[in-house]
Amino acid sequence: MMETLSEGFTSLSYIIACLTLSSTNSIHFSIMIFSTNVFLQVRNDHVAPIYIINLLISDLIQLCCMIVEVVRLEIWRISFNVIFYIALMASVGFMVCVAMERYLVIAWPLWYRFRRTIKNSVVVCVVVWSLSLFFFVFVHFLQYSQVTHTIFAVFLLLPFPLFIFFLRGTVKALSAAISVPADEKRRIVAVLILVLLIYTVLFLPTIILLLVKEIKYNDALRCVSFILLKLSPLADVFLYVFSRKGAVDKLLASLCLDIQGRSNFSMHCPCG
């Protein structure tokens, strides 16, 4: 019974992985082209996209690893599983970088302006990738015991207070910032809220599963947490969209036009 249930959850995970791949491949391809163009044209006053680009690179690595998992290439499956979790941890680090960058731009503009260079951003990215690799190698040598589960859960739990701090500090600073346009305020707050929302929905179940012994071996919860982790690249696409200037306003404008169009249609539509 348990083996059948486990096989069913595994098959469901494969289906979710396929759906994630099919819905994000074209989007990621277009974003990758745009990100490459932005990276080639980046200047000292346009450093922020570097963190987004690295976040998308980590997402693309996860997608490639999911392809191997879906087609069941057993020879490469273990190696790509390791690479997947390294990229997953790197994506967590770059989500923190994106939130931190938004906070520093608003709360400490003068301090950040003189330290906002391509060199510093590249150094931060190298540190994030290196720490992700070192952390996973360290956990791997501990042979995946209860200690490793706790360490991994603590690693995933650490960004939560940072995201809340960045959001609270940014909202507080924006309330006193008269010179910042209203559309820019909405865009910045939307990015930070989306980061916190994505992290809460996709990573919190895994954290709870790793920390609470009573539910750690529950197949249903393990399947849910596994699926949510696989959906993180798809969620990061929305983070990229909301981080672009004017994206929130265009979205709100299109929604308002759609609502207005429906109301006009209902007013002119003959009843009965």
mmCIF file of C-alpha atoms in Angstrom:
data_model
loop_
_atom_site.group_PDB
_atom_site.id
_atom_site.type_symbol
_atom_site.label_atom_id
_atom_site.label_comp_id
_atom_site.label_asym_id
_atom_site.label_seq_id
_atom_site.Cartn_x
_atom_site.Cartn_y
_atom_site.Cartn_z
ATOM 1 C CA MET A 1 0.000 0.000 0.000
ATOM 2 C CA MET A 2 2.750 2.439 0.977
ATOM 3 C CA GLU A 3 4.780 1.542 -2.124
ATOM 4 C CA THR A 4 1.767 2.173 -4.364
ATOM 5 C CA LEU A 5 1.109 5.484 -2.647
ATOM 6 C CA SER A 6 4.747 6.486 -3.005
ATOM 7 C CA GLU A 7 4.749 5.584 -6.710
ATOM 8 C CA GLY A 8 1.600 7.639 -7.174
ATOM 9 C CA PHE A 9 3.181 10.668 -5.542
ATOM 10 C CA THR A 10 6.304 10.215 -7.657
ATOM 11 C CA SER A 11 4.226 10.095 -10.847
ATOM 12 C CA LEU A 12 2.341 13.198 -9.751
ATOM 13 C CA SER A 13 5.648 14.952 -9.157
ATOM 14 C CA TYR A 14 6.746 14.073 -12.684
ATOM 15 C CA ILE A 15 3.505 15.495 -14.075
ATOM 16 C CA ILE A 16 3.970 18.740 -12.147
ATOM 17 C CA ALA A 17 7.556 18.967 -13.330
ATOM 18 C CA CYS A 18 6.424 18.507 -16.946
ATOM 19 C CA LEU A 19 3.754 21.188 -16.558
ATOM 20 C CA THR A 20 6.276 23.566 -15.021
ATOM 21 C CA LEU A 21 8.713 22.949 -17.835
ATOM 22 C CA SER A 22 6.128 23.373 -20.587
ATOM 23 C CA SER A 23 4.771 26.608 -19.113
ATOM 24 C CA THR A 24 8.108 28.259 -18.408
ATOM 25 C CA ASN A 25 10.515 27.219 -21.155
ATOM 26 C CA SER A 26 9.353 29.794 -23.702
ATOM 27 C CA ILE A 27 9.112 32.512 -21.062
ATOM 28 C CA HIS A 28 12.573 31.767 -19.730
ATOM 29 C CA PHE A 29 14.033 31.709 -23.245
ATOM 30 C CA SER A 30 12.750 35.197 -24.037
ATOM 31 C CA ILE A 31 13.814 36.474 -20.619
ATOM 32 C CA MET A 32 17.265 34.939 -21.075
ATOM 33 C CA ILE A 33 17.721 36.835 -24.350
ATOM 34 C CA PHE A 34 16.591 40.073 -22.723
ATOM 35 C CA SER A 35 18.789 39.478 -19.675
ATOM 36 C CA THR A 36 21.841 38.863 -21.868
ATOM 37 C CA ASN A 37 21.178 42.128 -23.681
ATOM 38 C CA VAL A 38 20.783 43.976 -20.391
ATOM 39 C CA PHE A 39 23.970 42.457 -19.013
ATOM 40 C CA LEU A 40 25.972 43.540 -22.076
ATOM 41 C CA GLN A 41 24.650 47.092 -21.853
ATOM 42 C CA VAL A 42 24.763 47.440 -18.051
ATOM 43 C CA ARG A 43 26.285 50.646 -16.667
ATOM 44 C CA ASN A 44 27.252 51.873 -13.229
ATOM 45 C CA ASP A 45 23.764 53.244 -12.655
ATOM 46 C CA HIS A 46 22.032 50.078 -13.831
ATOM 47 C CA VAL A 47 23.425 47.341 -11.608
ATOM 48 C CA ALA A 48 20.206 45.930 -10.172
ATOM 49 C CA PRO A 49 19.426 43.530 -13.088
ATOM 50 C CA ILE A 50 22.565 41.506 -12.300
ATOM 51 C CA TYR A 51 20.853 39.862 -9.328
ATOM 52 C CA ILE A 52 17.749 39.158 -11.420
ATOM 53 C CA ILE A 53 19.894 37.652 -14.182
ATOM 54 C CA ASN A 54 21.660 35.341 -11.731
ATOM 55 C CA LEU A 55 18.307 34.379 -10.229
ATOM 56 C CA LEU A 56 17.063 33.423 -13.689
ATOM 57 C CA ILE A 57 20.267 31.486 -14.396
ATOM 58 C CA SER A 58 19.682 29.443 -11.247
ATOM 59 C CA ASP A 59 16.091 28.856 -12.393
ATOM 60 C CA LEU A 60 17.261 27.659 -15.813
ATOM 61 C CA ILE A 61 19.675 25.238 -14.136
ATOM 62 C CA GLN A 62 16.791 23.874 -12.058
ATOM 63 C CA LEU A 63 14.697 23.453 -15.205
ATOM 64 C CA CYS A 64 17.486 21.525 -16.936
ATOM 65 C CA CYS A 65 17.769 19.242 -13.916
ATOM 66 C CA MET A 66 14.007 18.682 -13.978
ATOM 67 C CA ILE A 67 14.276 17.600 -17.615
ATOM 68 C CA VAL A 68 16.727 14.894 -16.579
ATOM 69 C CA GLU A 69 14.376 13.847 -13.786
ATOM 70 C CA VAL A 70 11.333 13.730 -16.049
ATOM 71 C CA VAL A 71 12.998 11.639 -18.780
ATOM 72 C CA ARG A 72 14.468 9.388 -16.043
ATOM 73 C CA LEU A 73 18.106 9.339 -17.107
ATOM 74 C CA GLU A 74 19.283 7.167 -14.210
ATOM 75 C CA ILE A 75 22.988 7.569 -15.055
ATOM 76 C CA TRP A 76 22.887 11.344 -14.598
ATOM 77 C CA ARG A 77 19.988 11.570 -12.164
ATOM 78 C CA ILE A 78 22.011 11.696 -8.920
ATOM 79 C CA SER A 79 24.481 14.265 -10.270
ATOM 80 C CA PHE A 80 21.735 16.511 -11.602
ATOM 81 C CA ASN A 81 19.825 16.166 -8.337
ATOM 82 C CA VAL A 82 22.862 17.620 -6.545
ATOM 83 C CA ILE A 83 23.101 20.434 -9.093
ATOM 84 C CA PHE A 84 19.378 21.132 -8.693
ATOM 85 C CA TYR A 85 19.656 21.743 -4.958
ATOM 86 C CA ILE A 86 22.784 23.873 -5.375
ATOM 87 C CA ALA A 87 20.887 26.051 -7.863
ATOM 88 C CA LEU A 88 17.871 26.082 -5.543
ATOM 89 C CA MET A 89 19.968 27.394 -2.654
ATOM 90 C CA ALA A 90 21.567 29.957 -4.963
ATOM 91 C CA SER A 91 18.110 31.166 -6.010
ATOM 92 C CA VAL A 92 17.264 31.693 -2.336
ATOM 93 C CA GLY A 93 20.397 33.803 -1.962
ATOM 94 C CA PHE A 94 19.592 35.921 -4.999
ATOM 95 C CA MET A 95 16.030 36.482 -3.791
ATOM 96 C CA VAL A 96 17.577 37.936 -0.634
ATOM 97 C CA CYS A 97 19.880 40.078 -2.801
ATOM 98 C CA VAL A 98 16.936 41.437 -4.804
ATOM 99 C CA ALA A 99 15.018 42.334 -1.640
ATOM 100 C CA MET A 100 18.113 43.849 -0.019
ATOM 101 C CA GLU A 101 18.846 45.948 -3.099
ATOM 102 C CA ARG A 102 15.330 47.394 -3.107
ATOM 103 C CA TYR A 103 15.647 48.203 0.601
ATOM 104 C CA LEU A 104 19.042 49.920 0.271
ATOM 105 C CA VAL A 105 17.912 52.032 -2.680
ATOM 106 C CA ILE A 106 15.100 53.521 -0.591
ATOM 107 C CA ALA A 107 16.379 53.450 2.995
ATOM 108 C CA TRP A 108 20.053 54.303 2.382
ATOM 109 C CA PRO A 109 20.191 55.985 -1.043
ATOM 110 C CA LEU A 110 23.394 58.008 -0.561
ATOM 111 C CA TRP A 111 25.331 55.133 1.002
ATOM 112 C CA TYR A 112 24.190 52.715 -1.685
ATOM 113 C CA ARG A 113 24.803 55.138 -4.552
ATOM 114 C CA PHE A 114 28.562 55.237 -3.939
ATOM 115 C CA ARG A 115 28.801 51.460 -3.504
ATOM 116 C CA ARG A 116 26.512 50.492 -6.353
ATOM 117 C CA THR A 117 29.116 49.237 -8.825
ATOM 118 C CA ILE A 118 29.290 46.311 -11.214
ATOM 119 C CA LYS A 119 32.356 44.976 -9.396
ATOM 120 C CA ASN A 120 30.594 44.839 -6.031
ATOM 121 C CA SER A 121 27.530 43.169 -7.537
ATOM 122 C CA VAL A 122 29.660 40.545 -9.304
ATOM 123 C CA VAL A 123 31.516 39.843 -6.046
ATOM 124 C CA VAL A 124 28.188 39.337 -4.239
ATOM 125 C CA CYS A 125 27.013 36.932 -6.964
ATOM 126 C CA VAL A 126 30.248 34.926 -6.768
ATOM 127 C CA VAL A 127 29.883 34.726 -2.978
ATOM 128 C CA VAL A 128 26.284 33.475 -3.281
ATOM 129 C CA TRP A 129 27.212 30.735 -5.759
ATOM 130 C CA SER A 130 30.273 29.740 -3.719
ATOM 131 C CA LEU A 131 28.348 29.558 -0.443
ATOM 132 C CA SER A 132 25.623 27.460 -2.083
ATOM 133 C CA LEU A 133 28.215 24.994 -3.374
ATOM 134 C CA PHE A 134 30.116 24.901 -0.076
ATOM 135 C CA PHE A 135 26.948 24.472 1.966
ATOM 136 C CA PHE A 136 25.685 21.551 -0.088
ATOM 137 C CA VAL A 137 29.090 19.828 -0.040
ATOM 138 C CA PHE A 138 29.197 20.291 3.737
ATOM 139 C CA VAL A 139 25.711 18.825 4.146
ATOM 140 C CA HIS A 140 26.556 15.971 1.764
ATOM 141 C CA PHE A 141 29.487 14.881 3.928
ATOM 142 C CA LEU A 142 27.169 14.661 6.946
ATOM 143 C CA GLN A 143 25.416 11.746 5.185
ATOM 144 C CA TYR A 144 21.872 13.240 5.200
ATOM 145 C CA SER A 145 21.116 12.614 8.866
ATOM 146 C CA GLN A 146 18.678 14.413 11.137
ATOM 147 C CA VAL A 147 21.381 17.039 11.638
ATOM 148 C CA THR A 148 21.528 17.765 7.906
ATOM 149 C CA HIS A 149 17.745 18.146 7.758
ATOM 150 C CA THR A 150 17.869 20.629 10.619
ATOM 151 C CA ILE A 151 20.745 22.578 9.050
ATOM 152 C CA PHE A 152 18.962 22.747 5.702
ATOM 153 C CA ALA A 153 15.732 23.877 7.383
ATOM 154 C CA VAL A 154 17.589 26.598 9.308
ATOM 155 C CA PHE A 155 19.230 27.726 6.061
ATOM 156 C CA LEU A 156 15.812 28.071 4.429
ATOM 157 C CA LEU A 157 14.387 29.749 7.525
ATOM 158 C CA LEU A 158 17.015 32.508 7.775
ATOM 159 C CA PRO A 159 15.712 34.611 4.836
ATOM 160 C CA PHE A 160 12.269 35.012 6.451
ATOM 161 C CA PRO A 161 13.263 37.665 9.034
ATOM 162 C CA LEU A 162 15.371 39.389 6.369
ATOM 163 C CA PHE A 163 12.447 39.613 3.934
ATOM 164 C CA ILE A 164 10.165 40.967 6.669
ATOM 165 C CA PHE A 165 12.812 43.481 7.770
ATOM 166 C CA PHE A 166 13.430 44.681 4.204
ATOM 167 C CA LEU A 167 9.695 45.039 3.529
ATOM 168 C CA ARG A 168 8.981 46.882 6.774
ATOM 169 C CA GLY A 169 12.003 49.179 6.389
ATOM 170 C CA THR A 170 11.200 49.948 2.758
ATOM 171 C CA VAL A 171 7.543 50.775 3.447
ATOM 172 C CA LYS A 172 8.591 53.015 6.336
ATOM 173 C CA ALA A 173 11.181 54.818 4.203
ATOM 174 C CA LEU A 174 8.784 55.179 1.262
ATOM 175 C CA SER A 175 6.144 56.816 3.454
ATOM 176 C CA ALA A 176 8.602 59.625 4.157
ATOM 177 C CA ALA A 177 10.017 59.811 0.620
ATOM 178 C CA ILE A 178 8.170 62.639 -1.125
ATOM 179 C CA SER A 179 10.420 62.711 -4.195
ATOM 180 C CA VAL A 180 9.730 59.085 -5.163
ATOM 181 C CA PRO A 181 6.887 58.822 -7.724
ATOM 182 C CA ALA A 182 3.813 56.848 -6.728
ATOM 183 C CA ASP A 183 4.271 54.303 -9.525
ATOM 184 C CA GLU A 184 7.836 53.647 -8.408
ATOM 185 C CA LYS A 185 6.658 53.144 -4.821
ATOM 186 C CA ARG A 186 4.081 50.600 -5.954
ATOM 187 C CA ARG A 187 6.650 48.737 -8.028
ATOM 188 C CA ILE A 188 9.184 48.510 -5.205
ATOM 189 C CA VAL A 189 6.631 47.391 -2.623
ATOM 190 C CA ALA A 190 5.122 44.894 -5.089
ATOM 191 C CA VAL A 191 8.509 43.243 -5.630
ATOM 192 C CA LEU A 192 9.166 42.884 -1.892
ATOM 193 C CA ILE A 193 5.677 41.569 -1.158
ATOM 194 C CA LEU A 194 5.971 39.097 -4.027
ATOM 195 C CA VAL A 195 9.352 37.859 -2.762
ATOM 196 C CA LEU A 196 7.925 37.261 0.714
ATOM 197 C CA LEU A 197 4.788 35.619 -0.704
ATOM 198 C CA ILE A 198 6.734 33.304 -3.017
ATOM 199 C CA TYR A 199 9.060 32.256 -0.253
ATOM 200 C CA THR A 200 6.261 31.661 2.236
ATOM 201 C CA VAL A 201 4.115 29.568 -0.109
ATOM 202 C CA LEU A 202 6.866 27.544 -1.784
ATOM 203 C CA PHE A 203 9.479 27.046 0.934
ATOM 204 C CA LEU A 204 7.603 27.108 4.243
ATOM 205 C CA PRO A 205 6.080 23.593 3.796
ATOM 206 C CA THR A 206 9.571 22.152 3.275
ATOM 207 C CA ILE A 207 10.873 23.944 6.369
ATOM 208 C CA ILE A 208 8.018 22.591 8.488
ATOM 209 C CA LEU A 209 8.494 19.109 7.052
ATOM 210 C CA LEU A 210 12.203 19.087 7.932
ATOM 211 C CA LEU A 211 11.766 20.448 11.457
ATOM 212 C CA VAL A 212 8.700 18.540 12.693
ATOM 213 C CA LYS A 213 9.573 14.879 13.229
ATOM 214 C CA GLU A 214 5.952 13.725 13.449
ATOM 215 C CA ILE A 215 5.216 14.651 9.831
ATOM 216 C CA LYS A 216 8.632 14.181 8.243
ATOM 217 C CA TYR A 217 7.759 10.793 6.746
ATOM 218 C CA ASN A 218 4.222 11.668 5.685
ATOM 219 C CA ASP A 219 4.125 10.860 1.968
ATOM 220 C CA ALA A 220 1.403 13.384 1.156
ATOM 221 C CA LEU A 221 3.233 16.283 2.798
ATOM 222 C CA ARG A 222 6.531 15.237 1.260
ATOM 223 C CA CYS A 223 4.917 15.216 -2.170
ATOM 224 C CA VAL A 224 3.357 18.660 -1.651
ATOM 225 C CA SER A 225 6.627 20.211 -0.471
ATOM 226 C CA PHE A 226 8.485 18.567 -3.365
ATOM 227 C CA ILE A 227 6.025 19.933 -5.921
ATOM 228 C CA LEU A 228 6.140 23.443 -4.454
ATOM 229 C CA LEU A 229 9.935 23.498 -4.692
ATOM 230 C CA LYS A 230 9.661 22.489 -8.338
ATOM 231 C CA LEU A 231 7.339 25.443 -8.964
ATOM 232 C CA SER A 232 9.843 28.028 -7.708
ATOM 233 C CA PRO A 233 11.277 28.791 -11.200
ATOM 234 C CA LEU A 234 7.755 29.586 -12.429
ATOM 235 C CA ALA A 235 7.168 31.939 -9.496
ATOM 236 C CA ASP A 236 10.453 33.745 -10.164
ATOM 237 C CA VAL A 237 9.164 34.674 -13.626
ATOM 238 C CA PHE A 238 6.487 36.823 -11.971
ATOM 239 C CA LEU A 239 9.169 38.367 -9.763
ATOM 240 C CA TYR A 240 11.070 39.337 -12.899
ATOM 241 C CA VAL A 241 7.955 40.883 -14.473
ATOM 242 C CA PHE A 242 7.123 42.946 -11.395
ATOM 243 C CA SER A 243 10.738 44.123 -11.066
ATOM 244 C CA ARG A 244 10.610 45.817 -14.463
ATOM 245 C CA LYS A 245 9.793 49.479 -14.466
ATOM 246 C CA GLY A 246 6.164 50.187 -15.282
ATOM 247 C CA ALA A 247 5.104 46.539 -15.136
ATOM 248 C CA VAL A 248 2.749 47.053 -12.209
ATOM 249 C CA ASP A 249 1.168 50.146 -13.760
ATOM 250 C CA LYS A 250 0.648 48.401 -17.100
ATOM 251 C CA LEU A 251 -0.926 45.442 -15.339
ATOM 252 C CA LEU A 252 -3.228 47.642 -13.275
ATOM 253 C CA ALA A 253 -4.102 49.734 -16.332
ATOM 254 C CA SER A 254 -5.006 46.649 -18.359
ATOM 255 C CA LEU A 255 -7.143 45.325 -15.504
ATOM 256 C CA CYS A 256 -8.933 48.659 -15.176
ATOM 257 C CA LEU A 257 -9.588 48.783 -18.920
ATOM 258 C CA ASP A 258 -10.895 45.222 -18.833
ATOM 259 C CA ILE A 259 -13.240 45.988 -15.931
ATOM 260 C CA GLN A 260 -14.369 49.218 -17.590
ATOM 261 C CA GLY A 261 -14.986 47.405 -20.862
ATOM 262 C CA ARG A 262 -17.094 44.756 -19.146
ATOM 263 C CA SER A 263 -19.141 47.381 -17.311
ATOM 264 C CA ASN A 264 -19.770 49.293 -20.549
ATOM 265 C CA PHE A 265 -20.768 46.078 -22.284
ATOM 266 C CA SER A 266 -23.222 45.194 -19.519
ATOM 267 C CA MET A 267 -24.734 48.689 -19.673
ATOM 268 C CA HIS A 268 -25.305 48.569 -23.434
ATOM 269 C CA CYS A 269 -26.251 44.906 -23.599
ATOM 270 C CA PRO A 270 -30.044 44.486 -23.986
ATOM 271 C CA CYS A 271 -31.539 42.410 -21.204
ATOM 272 C CA GLY A 272 -34.099 39.734 -21.807
#
